[in-house]
Coordinates of C-alpha atoms and ligand atoms in Angstrom, one line a residue:
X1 CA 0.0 0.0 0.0
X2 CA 3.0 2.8 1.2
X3 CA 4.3 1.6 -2.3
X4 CA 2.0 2.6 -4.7
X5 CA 1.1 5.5 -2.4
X6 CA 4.8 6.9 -2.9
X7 CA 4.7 5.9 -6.8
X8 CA 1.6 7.7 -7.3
X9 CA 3.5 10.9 -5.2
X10 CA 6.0 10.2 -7.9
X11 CA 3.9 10.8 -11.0
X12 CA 2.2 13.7 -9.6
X13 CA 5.0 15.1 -8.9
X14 CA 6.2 15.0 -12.7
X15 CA 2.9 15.8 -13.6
X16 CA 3.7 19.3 -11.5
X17 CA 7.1 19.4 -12.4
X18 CA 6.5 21.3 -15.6
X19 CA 3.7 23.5 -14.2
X20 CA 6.9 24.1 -11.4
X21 CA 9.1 25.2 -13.6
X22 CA 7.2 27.4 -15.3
X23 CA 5.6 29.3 -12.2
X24 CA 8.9 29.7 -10.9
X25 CA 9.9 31.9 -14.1
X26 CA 6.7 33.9 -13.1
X27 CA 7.6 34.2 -9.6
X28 CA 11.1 35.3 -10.3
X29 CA 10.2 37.9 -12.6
X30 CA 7.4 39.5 -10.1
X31 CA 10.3 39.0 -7.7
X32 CA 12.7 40.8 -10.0
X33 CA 10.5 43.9 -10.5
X34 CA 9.4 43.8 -7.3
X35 CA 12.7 43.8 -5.7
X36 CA 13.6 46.8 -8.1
X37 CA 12.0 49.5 -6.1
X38 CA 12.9 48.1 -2.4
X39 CA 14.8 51.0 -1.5
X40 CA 14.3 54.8 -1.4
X41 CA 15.5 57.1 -3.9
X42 CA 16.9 59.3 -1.1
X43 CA 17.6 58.6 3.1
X44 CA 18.2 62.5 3.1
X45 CA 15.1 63.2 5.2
X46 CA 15.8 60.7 7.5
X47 CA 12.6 58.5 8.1
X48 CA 10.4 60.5 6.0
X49 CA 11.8 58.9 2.9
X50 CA 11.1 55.7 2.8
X51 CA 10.2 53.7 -0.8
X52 CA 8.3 56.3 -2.7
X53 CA 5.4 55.0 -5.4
X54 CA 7.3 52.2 -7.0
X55 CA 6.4 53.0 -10.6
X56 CA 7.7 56.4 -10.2
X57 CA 10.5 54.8 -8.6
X58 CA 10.9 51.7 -11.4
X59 CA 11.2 54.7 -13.9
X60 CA 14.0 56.7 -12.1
X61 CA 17.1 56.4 -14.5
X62 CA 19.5 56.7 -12.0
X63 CA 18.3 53.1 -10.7
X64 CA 18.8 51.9 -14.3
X65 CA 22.2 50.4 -13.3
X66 CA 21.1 49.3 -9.8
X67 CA 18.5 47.3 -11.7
X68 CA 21.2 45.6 -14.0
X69 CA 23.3 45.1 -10.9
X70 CA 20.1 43.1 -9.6
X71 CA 19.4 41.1 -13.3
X72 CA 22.7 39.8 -13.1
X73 CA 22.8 39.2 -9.1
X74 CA 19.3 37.1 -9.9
X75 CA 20.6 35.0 -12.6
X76 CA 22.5 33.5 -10.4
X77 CA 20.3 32.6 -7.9
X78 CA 18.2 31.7 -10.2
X79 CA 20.6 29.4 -11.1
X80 CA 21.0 27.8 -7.9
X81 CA 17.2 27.8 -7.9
X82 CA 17.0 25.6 -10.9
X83 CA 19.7 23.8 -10.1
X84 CA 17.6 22.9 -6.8
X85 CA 14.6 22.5 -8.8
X86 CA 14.1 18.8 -8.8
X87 CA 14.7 19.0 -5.2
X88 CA 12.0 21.1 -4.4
X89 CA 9.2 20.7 -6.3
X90 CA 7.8 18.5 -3.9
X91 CA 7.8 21.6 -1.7
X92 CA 6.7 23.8 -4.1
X93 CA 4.1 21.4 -5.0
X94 CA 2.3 22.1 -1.6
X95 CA 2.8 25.2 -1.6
X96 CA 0.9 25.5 -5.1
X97 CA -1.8 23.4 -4.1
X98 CA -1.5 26.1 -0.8
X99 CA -2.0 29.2 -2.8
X100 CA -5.0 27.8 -4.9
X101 CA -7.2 27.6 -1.7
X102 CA -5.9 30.8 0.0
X103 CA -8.5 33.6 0.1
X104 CA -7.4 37.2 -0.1
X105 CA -7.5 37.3 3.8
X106 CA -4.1 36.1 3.5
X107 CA -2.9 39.5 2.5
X108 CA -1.1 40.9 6.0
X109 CA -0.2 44.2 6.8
X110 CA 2.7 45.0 9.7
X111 CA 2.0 48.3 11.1
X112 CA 4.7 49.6 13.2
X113 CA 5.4 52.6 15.5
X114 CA 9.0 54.0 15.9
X115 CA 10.7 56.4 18.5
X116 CA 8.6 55.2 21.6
X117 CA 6.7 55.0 24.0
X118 CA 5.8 58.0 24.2
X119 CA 2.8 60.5 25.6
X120 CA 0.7 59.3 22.4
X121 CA 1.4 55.6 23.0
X122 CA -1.3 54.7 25.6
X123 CA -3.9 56.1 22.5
X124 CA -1.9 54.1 20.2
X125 CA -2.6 50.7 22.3
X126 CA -6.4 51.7 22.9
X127 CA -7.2 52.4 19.3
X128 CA -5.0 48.8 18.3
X129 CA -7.1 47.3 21.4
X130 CA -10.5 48.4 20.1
X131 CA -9.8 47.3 17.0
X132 CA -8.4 43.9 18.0
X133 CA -5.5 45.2 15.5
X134 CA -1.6 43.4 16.8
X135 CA 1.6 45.7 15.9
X136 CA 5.1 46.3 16.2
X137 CA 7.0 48.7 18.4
X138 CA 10.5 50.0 17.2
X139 CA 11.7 51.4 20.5
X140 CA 14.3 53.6 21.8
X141 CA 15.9 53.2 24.7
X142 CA 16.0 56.4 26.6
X143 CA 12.2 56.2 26.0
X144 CA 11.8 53.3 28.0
X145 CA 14.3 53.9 30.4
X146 CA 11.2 57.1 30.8
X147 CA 8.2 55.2 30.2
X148 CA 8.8 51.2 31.3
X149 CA 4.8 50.9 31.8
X150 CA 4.1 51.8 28.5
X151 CA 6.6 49.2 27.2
X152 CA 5.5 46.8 29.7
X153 CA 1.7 47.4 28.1
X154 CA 2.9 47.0 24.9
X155 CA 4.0 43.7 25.5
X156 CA 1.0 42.6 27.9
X157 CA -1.2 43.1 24.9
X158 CA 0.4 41.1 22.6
X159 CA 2.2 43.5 20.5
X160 CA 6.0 42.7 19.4
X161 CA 9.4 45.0 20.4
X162 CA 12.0 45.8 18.0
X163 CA 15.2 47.4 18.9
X164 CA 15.5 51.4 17.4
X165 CA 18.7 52.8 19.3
X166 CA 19.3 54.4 22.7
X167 CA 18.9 58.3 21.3
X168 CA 18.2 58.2 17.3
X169 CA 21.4 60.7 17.0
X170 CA 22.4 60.1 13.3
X171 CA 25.8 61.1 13.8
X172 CA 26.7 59.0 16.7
X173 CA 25.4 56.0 15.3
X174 CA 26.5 56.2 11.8
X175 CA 30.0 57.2 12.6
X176 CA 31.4 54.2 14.0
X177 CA 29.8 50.7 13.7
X178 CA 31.1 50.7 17.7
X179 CA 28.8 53.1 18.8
X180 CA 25.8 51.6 16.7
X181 CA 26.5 48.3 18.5
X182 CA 26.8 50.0 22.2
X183 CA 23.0 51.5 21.6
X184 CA 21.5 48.7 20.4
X185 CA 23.1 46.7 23.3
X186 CA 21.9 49.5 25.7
X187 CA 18.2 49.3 24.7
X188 CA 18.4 45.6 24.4
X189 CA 19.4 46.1 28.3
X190 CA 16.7 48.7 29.0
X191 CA 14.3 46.5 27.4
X192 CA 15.0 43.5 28.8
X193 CA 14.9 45.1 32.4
X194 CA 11.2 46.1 31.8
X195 CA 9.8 43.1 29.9
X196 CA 12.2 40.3 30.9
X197 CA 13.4 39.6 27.0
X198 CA 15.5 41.4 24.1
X199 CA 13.6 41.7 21.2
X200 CA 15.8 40.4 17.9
X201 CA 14.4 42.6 16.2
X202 CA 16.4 45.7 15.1
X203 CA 14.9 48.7 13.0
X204 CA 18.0 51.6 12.0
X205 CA 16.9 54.9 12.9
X206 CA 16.3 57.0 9.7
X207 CA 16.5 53.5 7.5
X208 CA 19.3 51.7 6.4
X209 CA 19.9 53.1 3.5
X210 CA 22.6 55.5 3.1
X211 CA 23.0 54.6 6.6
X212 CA 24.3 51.1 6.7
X213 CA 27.1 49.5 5.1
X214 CA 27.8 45.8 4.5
X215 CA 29.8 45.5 7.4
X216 CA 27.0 46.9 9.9
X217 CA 24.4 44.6 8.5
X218 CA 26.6 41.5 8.4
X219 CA 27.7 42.2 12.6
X220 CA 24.2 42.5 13.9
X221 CA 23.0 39.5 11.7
X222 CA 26.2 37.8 12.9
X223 CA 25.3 38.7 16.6
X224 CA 21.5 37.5 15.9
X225 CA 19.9 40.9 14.9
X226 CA 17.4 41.2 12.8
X227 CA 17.4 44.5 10.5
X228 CA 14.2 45.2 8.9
X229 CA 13.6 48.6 6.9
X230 CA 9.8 48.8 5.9
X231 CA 7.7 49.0 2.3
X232 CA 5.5 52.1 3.0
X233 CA 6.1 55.2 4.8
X234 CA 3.2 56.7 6.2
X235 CA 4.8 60.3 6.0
X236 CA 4.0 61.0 9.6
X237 CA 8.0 62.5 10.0
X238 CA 8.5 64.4 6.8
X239 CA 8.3 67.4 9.4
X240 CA 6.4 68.1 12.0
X241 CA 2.7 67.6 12.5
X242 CA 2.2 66.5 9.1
X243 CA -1.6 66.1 9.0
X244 CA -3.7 63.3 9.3
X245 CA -4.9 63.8 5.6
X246 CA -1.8 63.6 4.2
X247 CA -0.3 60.8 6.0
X248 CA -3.6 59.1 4.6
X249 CA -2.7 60.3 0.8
X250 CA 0.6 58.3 1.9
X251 CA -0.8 55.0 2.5
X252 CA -3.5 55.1 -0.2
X253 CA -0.4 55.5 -2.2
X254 CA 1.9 52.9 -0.9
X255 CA 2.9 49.9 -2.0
X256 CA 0.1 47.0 -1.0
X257 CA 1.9 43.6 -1.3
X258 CA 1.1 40.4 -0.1
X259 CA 2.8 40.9 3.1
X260 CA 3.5 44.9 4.0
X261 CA 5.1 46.5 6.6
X262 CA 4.4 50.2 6.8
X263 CA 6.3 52.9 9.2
X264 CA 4.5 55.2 11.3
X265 CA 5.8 56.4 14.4
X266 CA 4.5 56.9 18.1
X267 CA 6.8 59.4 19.6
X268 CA 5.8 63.2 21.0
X269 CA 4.7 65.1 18.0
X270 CA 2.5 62.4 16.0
X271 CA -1.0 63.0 17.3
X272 CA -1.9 63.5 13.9
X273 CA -0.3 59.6 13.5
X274 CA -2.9 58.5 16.5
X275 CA -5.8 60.3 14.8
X276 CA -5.2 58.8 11.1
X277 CA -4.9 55.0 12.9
X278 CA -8.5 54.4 12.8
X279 CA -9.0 55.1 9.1
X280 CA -5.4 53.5 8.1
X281 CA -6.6 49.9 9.9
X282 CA -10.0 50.5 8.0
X283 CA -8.1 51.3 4.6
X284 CA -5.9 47.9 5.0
X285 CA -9.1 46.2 6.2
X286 CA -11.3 47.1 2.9
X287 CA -8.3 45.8 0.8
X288 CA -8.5 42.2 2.6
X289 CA -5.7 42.8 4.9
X290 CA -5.3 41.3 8.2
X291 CA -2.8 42.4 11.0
X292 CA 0.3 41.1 12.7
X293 CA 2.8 41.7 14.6
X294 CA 6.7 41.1 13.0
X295 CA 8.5 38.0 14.8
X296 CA 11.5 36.6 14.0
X297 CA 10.7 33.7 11.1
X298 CA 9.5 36.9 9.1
X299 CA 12.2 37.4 6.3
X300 CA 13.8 40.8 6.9
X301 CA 12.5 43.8 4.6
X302 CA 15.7 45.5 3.9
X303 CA 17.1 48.3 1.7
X304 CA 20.0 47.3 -0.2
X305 CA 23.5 49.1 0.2
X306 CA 23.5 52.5 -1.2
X307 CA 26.9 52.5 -3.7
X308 CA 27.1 56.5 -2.5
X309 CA 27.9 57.1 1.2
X310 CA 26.7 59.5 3.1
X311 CA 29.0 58.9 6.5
X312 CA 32.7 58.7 6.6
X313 CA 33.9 56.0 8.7
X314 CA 36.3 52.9 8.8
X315 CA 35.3 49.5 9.0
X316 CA 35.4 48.1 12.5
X317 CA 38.6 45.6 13.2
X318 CA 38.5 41.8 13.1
X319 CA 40.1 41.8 16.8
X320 CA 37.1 44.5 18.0
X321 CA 34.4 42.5 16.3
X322 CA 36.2 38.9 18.0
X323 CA 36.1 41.0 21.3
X324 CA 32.2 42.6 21.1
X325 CA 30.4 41.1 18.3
X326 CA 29.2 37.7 20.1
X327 CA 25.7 36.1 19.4
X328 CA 23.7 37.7 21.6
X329 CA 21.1 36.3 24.3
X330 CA 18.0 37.5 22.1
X331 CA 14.8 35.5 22.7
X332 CA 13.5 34.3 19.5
X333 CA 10.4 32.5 20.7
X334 CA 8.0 35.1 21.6
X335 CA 4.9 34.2 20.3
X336 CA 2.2 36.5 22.0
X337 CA -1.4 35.3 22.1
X338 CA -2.5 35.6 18.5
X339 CA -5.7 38.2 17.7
X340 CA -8.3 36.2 15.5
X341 CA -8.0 37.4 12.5
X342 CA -4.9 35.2 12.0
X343 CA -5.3 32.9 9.1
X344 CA -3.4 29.0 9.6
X345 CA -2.6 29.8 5.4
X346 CA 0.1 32.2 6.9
X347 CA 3.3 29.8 6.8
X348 CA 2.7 28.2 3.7
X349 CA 1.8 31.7 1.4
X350 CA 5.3 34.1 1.4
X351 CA 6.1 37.2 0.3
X352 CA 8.3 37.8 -2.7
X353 CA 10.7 40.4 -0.9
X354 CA 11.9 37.4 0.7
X355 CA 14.9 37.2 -2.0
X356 CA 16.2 40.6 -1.1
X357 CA 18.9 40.0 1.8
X358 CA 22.0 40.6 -0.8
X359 CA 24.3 41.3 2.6
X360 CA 26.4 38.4 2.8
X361 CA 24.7 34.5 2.5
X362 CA 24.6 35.7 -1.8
X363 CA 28.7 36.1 -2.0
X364 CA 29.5 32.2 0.0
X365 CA 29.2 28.8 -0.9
X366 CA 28.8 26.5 1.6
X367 CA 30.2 23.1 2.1
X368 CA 29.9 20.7 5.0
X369 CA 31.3 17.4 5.9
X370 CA 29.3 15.0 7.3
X371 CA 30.4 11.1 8.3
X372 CA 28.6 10.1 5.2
X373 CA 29.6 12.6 3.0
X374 CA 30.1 16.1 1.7
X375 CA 27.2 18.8 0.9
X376 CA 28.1 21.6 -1.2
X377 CA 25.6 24.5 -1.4
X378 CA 25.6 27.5 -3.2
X379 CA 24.0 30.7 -2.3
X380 CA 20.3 30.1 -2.1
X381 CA 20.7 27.1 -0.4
X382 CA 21.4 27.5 2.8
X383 CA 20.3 30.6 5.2
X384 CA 21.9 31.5 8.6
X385 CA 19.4 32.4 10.8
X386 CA 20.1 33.0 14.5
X387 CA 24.0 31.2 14.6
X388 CA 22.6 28.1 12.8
X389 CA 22.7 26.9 9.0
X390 CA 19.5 26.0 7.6
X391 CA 19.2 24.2 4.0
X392 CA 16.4 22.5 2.5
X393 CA 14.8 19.6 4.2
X394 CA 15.3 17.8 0.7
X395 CA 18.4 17.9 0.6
X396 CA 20.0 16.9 3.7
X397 CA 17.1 13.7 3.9
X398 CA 18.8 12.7 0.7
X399 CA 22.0 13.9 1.6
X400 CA 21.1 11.1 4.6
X401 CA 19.5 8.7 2.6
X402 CA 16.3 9.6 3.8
X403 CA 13.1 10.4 2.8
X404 CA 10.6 12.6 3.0
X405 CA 6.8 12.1 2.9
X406 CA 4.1 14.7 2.3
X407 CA 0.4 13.8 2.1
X408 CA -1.2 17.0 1.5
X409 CA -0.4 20.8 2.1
X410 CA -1.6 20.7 5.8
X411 CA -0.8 17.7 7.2
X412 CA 2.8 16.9 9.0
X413 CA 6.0 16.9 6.8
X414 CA 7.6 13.6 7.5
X415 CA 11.2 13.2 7.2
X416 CA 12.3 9.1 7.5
X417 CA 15.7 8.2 8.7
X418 CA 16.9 4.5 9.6
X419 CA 17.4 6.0 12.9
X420 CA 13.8 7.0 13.4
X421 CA 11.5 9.8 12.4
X422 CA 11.1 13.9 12.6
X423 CA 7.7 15.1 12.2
X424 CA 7.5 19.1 11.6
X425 CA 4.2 20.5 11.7
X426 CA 3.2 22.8 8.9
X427 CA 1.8 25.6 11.0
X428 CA 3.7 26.5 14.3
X429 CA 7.2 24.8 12.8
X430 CA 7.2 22.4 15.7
X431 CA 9.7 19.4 15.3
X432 CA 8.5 16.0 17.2
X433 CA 11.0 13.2 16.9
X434 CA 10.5 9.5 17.4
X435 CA 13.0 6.7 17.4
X436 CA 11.6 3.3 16.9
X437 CA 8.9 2.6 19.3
X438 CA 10.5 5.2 22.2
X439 CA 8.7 8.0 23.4
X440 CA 7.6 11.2 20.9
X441 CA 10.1 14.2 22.0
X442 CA 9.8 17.7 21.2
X443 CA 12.6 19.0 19.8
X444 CA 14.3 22.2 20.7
X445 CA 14.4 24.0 17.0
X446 CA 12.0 24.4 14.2
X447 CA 11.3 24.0 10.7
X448 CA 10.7 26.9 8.4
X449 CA 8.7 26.6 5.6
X450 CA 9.2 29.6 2.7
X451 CA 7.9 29.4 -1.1
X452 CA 7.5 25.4 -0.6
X453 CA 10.5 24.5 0.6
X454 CA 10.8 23.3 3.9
X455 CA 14.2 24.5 5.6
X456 CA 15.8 22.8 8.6
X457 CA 18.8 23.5 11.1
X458 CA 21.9 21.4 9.6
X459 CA 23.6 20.8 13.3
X460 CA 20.5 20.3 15.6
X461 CA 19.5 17.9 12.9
X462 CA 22.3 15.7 12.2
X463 CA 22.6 15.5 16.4
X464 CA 19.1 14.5 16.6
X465 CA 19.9 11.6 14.3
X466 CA 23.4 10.9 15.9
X467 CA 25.5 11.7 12.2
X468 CA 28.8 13.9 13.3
X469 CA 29.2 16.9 11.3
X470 CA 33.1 16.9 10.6
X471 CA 33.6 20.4 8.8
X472 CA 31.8 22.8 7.7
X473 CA 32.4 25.9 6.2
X474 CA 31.6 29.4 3.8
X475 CA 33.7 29.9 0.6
X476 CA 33.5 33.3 -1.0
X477 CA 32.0 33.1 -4.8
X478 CA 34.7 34.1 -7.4
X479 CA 35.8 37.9 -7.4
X480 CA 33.9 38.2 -10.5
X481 CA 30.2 36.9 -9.1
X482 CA 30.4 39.2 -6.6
X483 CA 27.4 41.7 -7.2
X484 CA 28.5 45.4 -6.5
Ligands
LIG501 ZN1 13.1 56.5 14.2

């Protein structure tokens, strides 16, 4: 019977396999002209710039060579992708059949609030309260070293924190990658004092762009950071008290993709911000959108590296990053109680800005040694998230000479080794493993599931399944690949 169940898995898999390919050309050109416009044309008014309308920004002709810079990056990622076609469209299989039965509810918006807590954020929370609406707080520190209940409310009622600095000061924290670090360490301090946890989440006051070099994004994602830059500005900091009906005009205007995050900000000043809320959760409402707040699986939204500079500074030194630049004690688990309005769809639909993080994983091959042999993986194929390697499920069960078994797109994904069995449920990530006939155990880490594929943790894995891991490591792609 498990036979001809797996052979009929087999030819429907084929059957897909040329419906596969030929989505995956569509998805990587809505992914190419997506990722076009994901940054903003100028960081010069700090947070008020932001992406601007992204067919006025497609048609800016100083972009023209940022966008070849991006056609020939994506070639080669998409030829990884092909490469790992056959590996994946199992994966992608579910995640087709996913997609067909998802109703436009599964469009989510990520409102968040920057410079806070402040005086305004108590109306803030109410109007999110009233309208059962979850967001994101980018905070400072020195405001919650000032306002710890407001924090503490913030997280009470199931809103995330993200990391925004001690004291927003441009200078100081674009200067010197050593100062950047000491504030986001400070509020990670002030906030963990108030709510018992550092957030991962990190937000660069002003934007990264123009702001941030390669070398600031690749220490805070080194220390566990996650940097995330947003797709729609509100306009609420273009100057001050910028009115509620042109903050509106903004978002009407804004990009609306499948998953949005759009900046606002809660800090003294932005009444105006409190008094557009109401209609801006109604807007995203009448569109289909639902609400959430940002957590850590959520593939970081992030402006690329501006090839002009704006600060002059020196990169920090290899024995001052060795000293400082450890992988910090950030909780990555919070999972506040969940509103309603959250759809089961969400980990199997993604959004198509999930491509963009051109900082470091695109320029490294990876290779690993394992006791039964060698993986080599180019860039696409493994992700480091939070200090551990993760690569598709696929491949390492084959890699092990497993295999893995999917019924439908909302059951359990199975993965079968000689040594037992790891179950990952499809909605939460969970991992449950049994060996023989012992005892189910939950296991520590989770599985991610993006665009189909399922990725899990190399090291946790091979541990669970007693294989050593005998050297791994990350080999720079040839000069010449390297995008600018
Ligand atoms: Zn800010």
């Amino acid at each position: 019977m498990k036979v001809f169940a797996r052979r009929n898995r087999h030819a429907r898999r084929k059957r897909w396999s040329n419906i596969v390919s030929k989505m995956l050309v569509l998805v990587l050109t809505v992914v190419f002209l997506m990722g076009a416009g994901l940054h903003p044309i100028d960081g010069d008014k700090a947070e008020g710039s932001g992406i601007q309308s992204w067919t006025e920004h497609m048609g800016d002709a100083r972009d023209a060579e940022h966008l070849l810079d991006k056609r020939s990056h994506l070639s080669e990622r998409e030829s990884a992708r092909i490469h790992t076609r056959s590996i994946t469209d199992q994966f992608a299989n579910a995640a087709v059949a996913a997609k067909e039965s998802v109703p436009s509810s599964s469009k989510v918006v990520y409102l968040t609030f920057d410079d806070g807590p402040s005086k305004h954020t108590a109306d803030v929370l109410d109007i999110l309260k009233r309208e059962k609406v979850k967001a994101t707080f980018f905070v400072l520190g020195k405001q919650v070293k000032q306002n710890p209940e407001l924090l503490k409310r913030i997280d009470a009622e199931g809103h995330a924190i993200g990391n925004h600095s001690y004291n927003h000061a441009y200078k100081k924290l674009y200067s010197d990658f050593r100062n950047f670090w000491q504030q986001i360490r400070d509020t990670g301090q002030a906030i963990k004092e108030v709510v018992g946890y550092e957030p991962r989440l990190v937000r660069a006051p002003g934007g990264t762009y123009l702001n941030f070099d390669k070398q600031y994004f690749q220490l805070l994602s080194q220390a566990g950071y996650i940097v995330h830059d947003w797709h729609v500005d509100s306009g609420d900091s273009k100057r001050a008290n910028v009115p509620k009906s042109e903050i509106m005009k903004s978002i009407r205007a804004g990009a609306r993709l499948p998953h949005t995050v759009v900046l606002m900000h809660d800090s003294a000043g932005h009444g105006e911000t409190v008094k557009a809320l109401p209609d801006m959760i109604q807007f995203y409402r009448d569109k289909g959108y639902t609400f959430d707040i940002m957590t850590p699986d959520l593939e970081p939204v992030q402006f690329k590296v501006a090839t002009r500079k704006r600060w002059e500074r020196k990169p920090v030194s290899q024995a001052w990053i060795d000293q400082h630049v450890q992988a910090v004690d950030v909780r990555g688990e919070k999972q506040p109680e969940r509103q309603t309005e959250q759809r089961p769809e969400k980990r199997a639909e993604q959004q198509p800005q999930k491509h963009f993080d051109y900082q470091n994983e695109s320029t490294m091959r990876f290779k690993a040694t394992t006791e039964v042999g060698m993986l080599n993986l180019q860039p696409g194929q493994y992700k480091r998230i939070q200090q551990n390697t993760y690569i598709p499920a696929r491949i390492l069960t084959t890699h092990l000479d497993g295999e893995i078994i999917i019924s439908d797109h909302s059951s359990p994904i199975e993965l079968h080794f000689k040594q037992g069995t790891i179950t990952v449920n499809r909605m939460t990530g969970a991992v449950v493993w049994q060996a023989g006939t012992n005892e189910r155990e939950r296991l520590a880490w989770k599985g991610i599931e993006e665009d189909g594929v399922l990725w899990i943790p190399l090291r946790p894995v091979l541990d669970t399944i007693d294989i050593s891991l005998l050297k791994h490591e990350f080999i720079p792609l040839e000069l010449g690949k390297i995008d600018a």
